PDB file of C-alpha atoms and ligand atoms in Angstrom:
ATOM      1  CA  MET A   2     149.403  33.032 141.303  1.00 61.00           C
ATOM      2  CA  GLU A   3     152.523  33.001 139.201  1.00 76.00           C
ATOM      3  CA  ASN A   4     150.677  32.680 136.049  1.00 92.00           C
ATOM      4  CA  GLN A   5     148.468  35.649 136.935  1.00 94.00           C
ATOM      5  CA  ILE A   6     151.846  38.011 137.176  1.00 96.00           C
ATOM      6  CA  MET A   7     152.821  35.896 133.860  1.00 96.00           C
ATOM      7  CA  LYS A   8     149.709  36.496 131.877  1.00 96.00           C
ATOM      8  CA  LEU A   9     149.560  40.812 133.195  1.00 97.00           C
ATOM      9  CA  ALA A  10     153.141  40.935 132.022  1.00 97.00           C
ATOM     10  CA  GLU A  11     152.319  39.503 128.527  1.00 96.00           C
ATOM     11  CA  ILE A  12     149.237  42.873 129.150  1.00 97.00           C
ATOM     12  CA  LEU A  13     151.337  45.187 129.708  1.00 97.00           C
ATOM     13  CA  LYS A  14     154.136  44.102 127.130  1.00 96.00           C
ATOM     14  CA  ASN A  15     151.051  44.366 124.541  1.00 96.00           C
ATOM     15  CA  SER A  16     149.572  47.514 125.474  1.00 97.00           C
ATOM     16  CA  GLN A  17     150.363  51.086 124.257  1.00 97.00           C
ATOM     17  CA  ASN A  18     147.975  53.131 126.511  1.00 98.00           C
ATOM     18  CA  ILE A  19     147.558  51.806 130.268  1.00 98.00           C
ATOM     19  CA  VAL A  20     146.004  53.532 132.553  1.00 98.00           C
ATOM     20  CA  PHE A  21     145.847  53.190 136.147  1.00 98.00           C
ATOM     21  CA  PHE A  22     142.867  53.797 138.994  1.00 96.00           C
ATOM     22  CA  GLY A  23     144.145  53.307 142.198  1.00 95.00           C
ATOM     23  CA  GLY A  24     142.767  53.396 145.691  1.00 92.00           C
ATOM     24  CA  ALA A  25     143.297  53.367 149.175  1.00 91.00           C
ATOM     25  CA  GLY A  26     145.077  50.034 149.161  1.00 92.00           C
ATOM     26  CA  VAL A  27     147.741  51.496 147.088  1.00 96.00           C
ATOM     27  CA  SER A  28     149.168  53.571 149.977  1.00 95.00           C
ATOM     28  CA  THR A  29     148.183  51.204 152.426  1.00 92.00           C
ATOM     29  CA  ALA A  30     151.102  49.333 151.389  1.00 91.00           C
ATOM     30  CA  SER A  31     153.030  52.551 152.139  1.00 94.00           C
ATOM     31  CA  ASN A  32     152.211  52.146 155.425  1.00 93.00           C
ATOM     32  CA  ILE A  33     149.101  55.248 155.152  1.00 94.00           C
ATOM     33  CA  PRO A  34     146.527  53.617 156.705  1.00 89.00           C
ATOM     34  CA  ASP A  35     142.894  54.435 155.422  1.00 86.00           C
ATOM     35  CA  PHE A  36     141.461  57.164 157.669  1.00 86.00           C
ATOM     36  CA  ARG A  37     138.218  55.777 157.439  1.00 84.00           C
ATOM     37  CA  SER A  38     139.554  52.535 159.288  1.00 84.00           C
ATOM     38  CA  SER A  39     140.095  55.049 162.026  1.00 84.00           C
ATOM     39  CA  ASN A  40     137.936  55.877 165.086  1.00 84.00           C
ATOM     40  CA  GLY A  41     137.294  59.081 164.485  1.00 83.00           C
ATOM     41  CA  ILE A  42     137.877  61.777 167.321  1.00 84.00           C
ATOM     42  CA  PHE A  43     135.596  62.491 170.369  1.00 85.00           C
ATOM     43  CA  SER A  44     134.355  66.091 169.622  1.00 83.00           C
ATOM     44  CA  LYS A  45     135.115  67.963 173.333  1.00 84.00           C
ATOM     45  CA  LYS A  46     132.837  70.900 172.142  1.00 82.00           C
ATOM     46  CA  LEU A  47     129.861  68.945 170.641  1.00 84.00           C
ATOM     47  CA  ASN A  48     130.985  66.515 173.243  1.00 87.00           C
ATOM     48  CA  ARG A  49     129.986  63.305 171.373  1.00 87.00           C
ATOM     49  CA  ASN A  50     131.865  61.008 168.971  1.00 90.00           C
ATOM     50  CA  ILE A  51     132.436  62.163 165.225  1.00 90.00           C
ATOM     51  CA  SER A  52     132.968  59.608 162.954  1.00 94.00           C
ATOM     52  CA  PRO A  53     135.946  60.092 160.426  1.00 93.00           C
ATOM     53  CA  GLU A  54     134.187  60.913 157.327  1.00 93.00           C
ATOM     54  CA  GLN A  55     131.990  63.717 159.635  1.00 94.00           C
ATOM     55  CA  ALA A  56     134.937  64.820 160.704  1.00 94.00           C
ATOM     56  CA  VAL A  57     136.886  65.838 157.368  1.00 95.00           C
ATOM     57  CA  SER A  58     133.770  66.889 156.359  1.00 96.00           C
ATOM     58  CA  HIS A  59     133.007  70.764 154.609  1.00 97.00           C
ATOM     59  CA  SER A  60     130.467  71.575 157.964  1.00 96.00           C
ATOM     60  CA  PHE A  61     133.312  70.208 160.655  1.00 96.00           C
ATOM     61  CA  LEU A  62     135.731  72.303 158.944  1.00 97.00           C
ATOM     62  CA  MET A  63     133.892  75.360 158.829  1.00 97.00           C
ATOM     63  CA  MET A  64     132.321  75.265 162.879  1.00 95.00           C
ATOM     64  CA  HIS A  65     134.351  73.733 165.182  1.00 95.00           C
ATOM     65  CA  PRO A  66     138.508  74.558 162.310  1.00 96.00           C
ATOM     66  CA  ASP A  67     140.418  73.531 165.464  1.00 94.00           C
ATOM     67  CA  GLU A  68     139.024  70.438 165.781  1.00 94.00           C
ATOM     68  CA  PHE A  69     139.217  69.256 162.337  1.00 96.00           C
ATOM     69  CA  TYR A  70     142.945  69.600 161.795  1.00 97.00           C
ATOM     70  CA  ASP A  71     143.624  67.631 164.708  1.00 94.00           C
ATOM     71  CA  PHE A  72     142.351  65.028 163.275  1.00 95.00           C
ATOM     72  CA  TYR A  73     143.519  65.916 159.763  1.00 96.00           C
ATOM     73  CA  LYS A  74     146.926  66.281 160.623  1.00 96.00           C
ATOM     74  CA  LYS A  75     147.125  63.100 162.824  1.00 94.00           C
ATOM     75  CA  ASN A  76     144.560  61.225 160.212  1.00 93.00           C
ATOM     76  CA  LEU A  77     145.561  62.530 156.350  1.00 95.00           C
ATOM     77  CA  ILE A  78     149.123  63.665 156.683  1.00 95.00           C
ATOM     78  CA  TYR A  79     151.870  61.397 156.744  1.00 95.00           C
ATOM     79  CA  PRO A  80     154.816  63.354 155.696  1.00 93.00           C
ATOM     80  CA  ASP A  81     157.384  60.876 156.340  1.00 94.00           C
ATOM     81  CA  ALA A  82     155.762  58.287 154.010  1.00 96.00           C
ATOM     82  CA  LYS A  83     157.779  56.544 150.742  1.00 97.00           C
ATOM     83  CA  PRO A  84     156.270  55.246 147.502  1.00 98.00           C
ATOM     84  CA  ASN A  85     155.928  51.786 147.636  1.00 98.00           C
ATOM     85  CA  ASP A  86     157.336  49.407 144.791  1.00 98.00           C
ATOM     86  CA  CYS A  87     153.323  49.900 142.823  1.00 98.00           C
ATOM     87  CA  HIS A  88     154.587  53.652 143.224  1.00 98.00           C
ATOM     88  CA  TYR A  89     158.030  52.836 141.200  1.00 98.00           C
ATOM     89  CA  ALA A  90     156.451  50.026 138.958  1.00 98.00           C
ATOM     90  CA  LEU A  91     153.744  52.703 137.243  1.00 98.00           C
ATOM     91  CA  ALA A  92     156.496  55.284 136.984  1.00 98.00           C
ATOM     92  CA  LYS A  93     158.786  53.082 135.324  1.00 98.00           C
ATOM     93  CA  LEU A  94     155.520  52.164 133.365  1.00 98.00           C
ATOM     94  CA  GLU A  95     155.510  56.043 132.139  1.00 98.00           C
ATOM     95  CA  GLU A  96     158.857  56.370 131.595  1.00 97.00           C
ATOM     96  CA  MET A  97     158.730  53.933 128.758  1.00 96.00           C
ATOM     97  CA  GLY A  98     155.513  55.453 127.167  1.00 97.00           C
ATOM     98  CA  LYS A  99     153.002  52.086 128.128  1.00 97.00           C
ATOM     99  CA  LEU A 100     151.122  53.988 130.972  1.00 98.00           C
ATOM    100  CA  LYS A 101     149.867  56.979 129.945  1.00 98.00           C
ATOM    101  CA  ALA A 102     148.103  58.269 133.421  1.00 98.00           C
ATOM    102  CA  VAL A 103     147.252  57.399 137.046  1.00 98.00           C
ATOM    103  CA  VAL A 104     143.572  57.763 138.481  1.00 97.00           C
ATOM    104  CA  THR A 105     143.744  58.294 142.122  1.00 96.00           C
ATOM    105  CA  GLN A 106     142.072  58.714 144.912  1.00 94.00           C
ATOM    106  CA  ASN A 107     144.526  59.076 147.244  1.00 96.00           C
ATOM    107  CA  ILE A 108     146.055  62.552 148.376  1.00 96.00           C
ATOM    108  CA  ASP A 109     149.236  61.313 149.448  1.00 97.00           C
ATOM    109  CA  GLY A 110     151.445  62.609 146.023  1.00 97.00           C
ATOM    110  CA  LEU A 111     153.042  59.036 146.802  1.00 98.00           C
ATOM    111  CA  HIS A 112     152.851  58.946 142.515  1.00 98.00           C
ATOM    112  CA  GLN A 113     154.424  62.295 142.203  1.00 98.00           C
ATOM    113  CA  MET A 114     157.501  61.034 144.679  1.00 98.00           C
ATOM    114  CA  ALA A 115     158.222  58.333 142.854  1.00 98.00           C
ATOM    115  CA  GLY A 116     158.731  59.860 139.182  1.00 98.00           C
ATOM    116  CA  SER A 117     154.837  59.914 138.008  1.00 98.00           C
ATOM    117  CA  LYS A 118     153.903  62.748 135.904  1.00 98.00           C
ATOM    118  CA  THR A 119     150.757  62.808 134.628  1.00 98.00           C
ATOM    119  CA  VAL A 120     149.050  62.035 137.914  1.00 98.00           C
ATOM    120  CA  TYR A 121     145.023  63.071 138.099  1.00 98.00           C
ATOM    121  CA  GLU A 122     144.638  63.294 141.951  1.00 97.00           C
ATOM    122  CA  LEU A 123     140.125  62.851 142.128  1.00 94.00           C
ATOM    123  CA  HIS A 124     140.164  64.192 146.148  1.00 94.00           C
ATOM    124  CA  GLY A 125     142.871  66.633 145.831  1.00 96.00           C
ATOM    125  CA  THR A 126     146.882  66.777 147.507  1.00 97.00           C
ATOM    126  CA  VAL A 127     147.839  67.840 150.935  1.00 98.00           C
ATOM    127  CA  HIS A 128     150.752  68.910 149.458  1.00 97.00           C
ATOM    128  CA  LYS A 129     148.735  71.817 147.923  1.00 98.00           C
ATOM    129  CA  ASN A 130     146.851  74.142 150.204  1.00 98.00           C
ATOM    130  CA  TYR A 131     145.813  77.629 149.732  1.00 98.00           C
ATOM    131  CA  CYS A 132     144.690  80.938 150.965  1.00 98.00           C
ATOM    132  CA  THR A 133     140.724  81.461 151.180  1.00 98.00           C
ATOM    133  CA  ASN A 134     141.159  85.051 151.040  1.00 98.00           C
ATOM    134  CA  CYS A 135     144.109  85.963 148.485  1.00 98.00           C
ATOM    135  CA  GLY A 136     145.195  82.317 146.598  1.00 98.00           C
ATOM    136  CA  LYS A 137     148.570  82.146 148.269  1.00 98.00           C
ATOM    137  CA  ASN A 138     149.866  78.760 148.151  1.00 98.00           C
ATOM    138  CA  PHE A 139     151.182  76.140 151.175  1.00 98.00           C
ATOM    139  CA  ASP A 140     152.678  72.856 151.795  1.00 97.00           C
ATOM    140  CA  ALA A 141     151.732  70.948 154.370  1.00 97.00           C
ATOM    141  CA  ASP A 142     154.630  71.583 156.147  1.00 97.00           C
ATOM    142  CA  TYR A 143     152.721  74.631 156.929  1.00 98.00           C
ATOM    143  CA  VAL A 144     150.003  73.368 157.916  1.00 98.00           C
ATOM    144  CA  LEU A 145     151.380  70.868 160.234  1.00 97.00           C
ATOM    145  CA  ALA A 146     153.358  73.313 162.018  1.00 97.00           C
ATOM    146  CA  ALA A 147     150.179  75.375 162.576  1.00 97.00           C
ATOM    147  CA  ASP A 148     148.717  75.381 165.847  1.00 94.00           C
ATOM    148  CA  GLY A 149     144.978  74.888 165.281  1.00 93.00           C
ATOM    149  CA  GLU A 150     143.337  76.359 162.133  1.00 96.00           C
ATOM    150  CA  PRO A 151     146.360  77.356 159.544  1.00 98.00           C
ATOM    151  CA  ILE A 152     146.292  81.679 158.517  1.00 98.00           C
ATOM    152  CA  CYS A 153     147.725  83.076 155.372  1.00 98.00           C
ATOM    153  CA  ASP A 154     150.913  84.914 156.442  1.00 98.00           C
ATOM    154  CA  VAL A 155     150.312  87.564 153.873  1.00 98.00           C
ATOM    155  CA  CYS A 156     146.868  88.484 154.531  1.00 98.00           C
ATOM    156  CA  GLY A 157     145.589  86.707 157.973  1.00 98.00           C
ATOM    157  CA  GLY A 158     142.295  84.455 156.199  1.00 98.00           C
ATOM    158  CA  LYS A 159     142.286  81.147 156.501  1.00 98.00           C
ATOM    159  CA  VAL A 160     144.195  78.678 154.557  1.00 98.00           C
ATOM    160  CA  ARG A 161     143.066  75.368 153.902  1.00 98.00           C
ATOM    161  CA  PRO A 162     144.006  72.160 152.159  1.00 98.00           C
ATOM    162  CA  ASP A 163     143.017  71.702 147.989  1.00 97.00           C
ATOM    163  CA  VAL A 164     141.482  67.799 148.963  1.00 97.00           C
ATOM    164  CA  VAL A 165     138.159  67.572 148.635  1.00 96.00           C
ATOM    165  CA  LEU A 166     136.271  67.376 151.839  1.00 96.00           C
ATOM    166  CA  TYR A 167     133.311  65.128 152.778  1.00 94.00           C
ATOM    167  CA  GLU A 168     129.777  67.455 151.192  1.00 95.00           C
ATOM    168  CA  GLU A 169     132.363  69.104 148.583  1.00 95.00           C
ATOM    169  CA  GLY A 170     132.338  68.464 144.860  1.00 92.00           C
ATOM    170  CA  LEU A 171     134.780  66.270 142.788  1.00 92.00           C
ATOM    171  CA  ASP A 172     136.925  68.888 141.006  1.00 93.00           C
ATOM    172  CA  GLN A 173     135.331  68.741 137.137  1.00 94.00           C
ATOM    173  CA  ASN A 174     138.417  69.449 134.992  1.00 96.00           C
ATOM    174  CA  VAL A 175     140.131  66.780 136.893  1.00 96.00           C
ATOM    175  CA  ILE A 176     136.917  64.271 136.396  1.00 94.00           C
ATOM    176  CA  GLN A 177     137.164  65.111 132.703  1.00 96.00           C
ATOM    177  CA  ASN A 178     140.542  64.803 132.527  1.00 97.00           C
ATOM    178  CA  ALA A 179     140.645  61.244 134.138  1.00 97.00           C
ATOM    179  CA  VAL A 180     137.457  60.405 131.864  1.00 97.00           C
ATOM    180  CA  LYS A 181     139.828  61.447 128.558  1.00 98.00           C
ATOM    181  CA  ALA A 182     142.768  59.005 129.847  1.00 98.00           C
ATOM    182  CA  ILE A 183     140.432  56.029 130.942  1.00 97.00           C
ATOM    183  CA  SER A 184     138.146  56.621 127.238  1.00 97.00           C
ATOM    184  CA  ALA A 185     141.460  56.232 125.848  1.00 98.00           C
ATOM    185  CA  ALA A 186     143.135  53.529 127.311  1.00 98.00           C
ATOM    186  CA  ASP A 187     143.728  49.932 125.854  1.00 98.00           C
ATOM    187  CA  THR A 188     144.007  48.406 129.339  1.00 98.00           C
ATOM    188  CA  LEU A 189     142.648  49.422 132.443  1.00 96.00           C
ATOM    189  CA  ILE A 190     144.209  48.889 135.754  1.00 96.00           C
ATOM    190  CA  ILE A 191     142.379  49.306 139.114  1.00 93.00           C
ATOM    191  CA  GLY A 192     143.926  49.251 142.248  1.00 93.00           C
ATOM    192  CA  GLY A 193     143.827  48.422 145.959  1.00 90.00           C
ATOM    193  CA  THR A 194     139.781  49.422 145.424  1.00 86.00           C
ATOM    194  CA  SER A 195     137.244  47.732 144.454  1.00 73.00           C
ATOM    195  CA  LEU A 196     134.755  48.125 141.627  1.00 71.00           C
ATOM    196  CA  VAL A 197     131.902  49.008 142.935  1.00 68.00           C
ATOM    197  CA  VAL A 198     132.757  51.732 144.746  1.00 67.00           C
ATOM    198  CA  TYR A 199     132.423  55.516 143.098  1.00 71.00           C
ATOM    199  CA  PRO A 200     134.057  56.910 142.054  1.00 71.00           C
ATOM    200  CA  ALA A 201     135.528  53.924 140.006  1.00 70.00           C
ATOM    201  CA  ALA A 202     131.993  52.320 139.184  1.00 75.00           C
ATOM    202  CA  SER A 203     131.202  55.290 137.548  1.00 86.00           C
ATOM    203  CA  LEU A 204     134.932  55.593 135.579  1.00 88.00           C
ATOM    204  CA  VAL A 205     135.083  52.059 134.231  1.00 87.00           C
ATOM    205  CA  TYR A 206     132.183  52.663 132.015  1.00 89.00           C
ATOM    206  CA  TYR A 207     134.206  54.870 129.862  1.00 94.00           C
ATOM    207  CA  PHE A 208     136.536  52.323 129.324  1.00 94.00           C
ATOM    208  CA  LYS A 209     136.134  50.273 125.629  1.00 94.00           C
ATOM    209  CA  GLY A 210     139.390  49.166 125.506  1.00 96.00           C
ATOM    210  CA  LYS A 211     140.943  45.534 125.577  1.00 95.00           C
ATOM    211  CA  HIS A 212     142.309  44.276 129.357  1.00 95.00           C
ATOM    212  CA  LEU A 213     140.225  45.227 132.571  1.00 94.00           C
ATOM    213  CA  VAL A 214     142.633  44.070 135.170  1.00 94.00           C
ATOM    214  CA  LEU A 215     141.704  44.218 139.056  1.00 92.00           C
ATOM    215  CA  ILE A 216     144.205  44.020 141.610  1.00 93.00           C
ATOM    216  CA  ASN A 217     142.612  44.144 144.929  1.00 89.00           C
ATOM    217  CA  LYS A 218     143.217  42.002 148.625  1.00 85.00           C
ATOM    218  CA  SER A 219     140.064  41.299 148.981  1.00 78.00           C
ATOM    219  CA  ALA A 220     137.392  39.752 146.593  1.00 69.00           C
ATOM    220  CA  THR A 221     134.648  41.702 145.382  1.00 65.00           C
ATOM    221  CA  GLN A 222     131.018  41.997 143.965  1.00 60.00           C
ATOM    222  CA  ALA A 223     132.284  43.557 140.173  1.00 58.00           C
ATOM    223  CA  ASP A 224     135.376  40.688 140.350  1.00 62.00           C
ATOM    224  CA  SER A 225     133.355  38.893 136.865  1.00 67.00           C
ATOM    225  CA  SER A 226     133.563  42.106 134.978  1.00 74.00           C
ATOM    226  CA  ALA A 227     137.203  41.839 134.891  1.00 82.00           C
ATOM    227  CA  ASP A 228     139.431  39.753 132.490  1.00 87.00           C
ATOM    228  CA  LEU A 229     142.087  39.551 134.830  1.00 92.00           C
ATOM    229  CA  LEU A 230     142.150  38.943 138.450  1.00 91.00           C
ATOM    230  CA  ILE A 231     144.828  39.120 140.895  1.00 93.00           C
ATOM    231  CA  GLN A 232     143.760  39.358 144.884  1.00 91.00           C
ATOM    232  CA  ASP A 233     147.025  39.648 145.846  1.00 92.00           C
ATOM    233  CA  ASP A 234     149.191  42.532 147.153  1.00 93.00           C
ATOM    234  CA  ILE A 235     149.275  45.430 144.884  1.00 95.00           C
ATOM    235  CA  ALA A 236     152.924  46.410 145.312  1.00 96.00           C
ATOM    236  CA  LYS A 237     154.256  42.845 144.856  1.00 96.00           C
ATOM    237  CA  VAL A 238     152.102  41.959 141.769  1.00 96.00           C
ATOM    238  CA  MET A 239     152.657  45.443 140.100  1.00 97.00           C
ATOM    239  CA  ARG A 240     156.678  45.393 140.743  1.00 97.00           C
ATOM    240  CA  GLN A 241     156.635  41.546 139.829  1.00 97.00           C
ATOM    241  CA  ALA A 242     154.889  41.838 136.269  1.00 97.00           C
ATOM    242  CA  VAL A 243     157.155  45.047 135.691  1.00 97.00           C
ATOM    243  CA  GLU A 244     160.394  43.110 136.271  1.00 96.00           C
ATOM    244  CA  ALA A 245     158.469  39.948 134.369  1.00 95.00           C
ATOM    245  CA  MET A 246     158.196  42.113 131.588  1.00 91.00           C
ATOM    246  CA  GLU A 247     161.162  43.366 131.293  1.00 85.00           C
ATOM    247  CA  ALA A 248     162.919  40.048 131.433  1.00 81.00           C
TER     248      ALA A 248
HETATM  249 ZN1   ZN B 328     146.405  85.026 152.252  1.00 59.08          ZN
END
């Protein structure tokens, strides 16, 4: 373990263009559970249980907005969540000029809260919401305070989160920026997710750099393709590695 941290610190020292790709494990270290691990909700209207994936789908929002927001507010917005040592370590690497981008599947905005500037949020963010009629923007508090589906205070239109729901496509601009950053990277660190899950699996193809680092608590099928594999807590690993490279 100690040895692996030193190896990672060495890689960070020798890299000039690091990109971090993060999954749910980065957020669970801030006590934000993966919503897919919830039980979903019991829909009174449909009289049956709805899986977490169905509950955050486009069609569920369209057909049962009040139940959608019921689940969404309880399972996707964590207003009191704070960045953890992984977020701070990455912000520091960016400040040092070593890290060029964070690509994340998380929607909690914790990277920006920790000070990261270039963050590509593949699945959007709970902190941006917009009126589907006039385009006015709203924060997460506005959605949390609403009774059921949030309604625009200007035009009365429906307000929805700028989050990519199931059945919806990813934002092509965000994808292009992520691909560009990964293609140019000399080191790609994948943390808190396995390499085999979409879109990590497809994005990693664009990486042509020297060091592919995988940090994940559990083993994954793709472990063998990593140059350095650390099976441990992402927050601890990133903090210790950045501390070691500075020492
Ligand atoms: Zn409006």
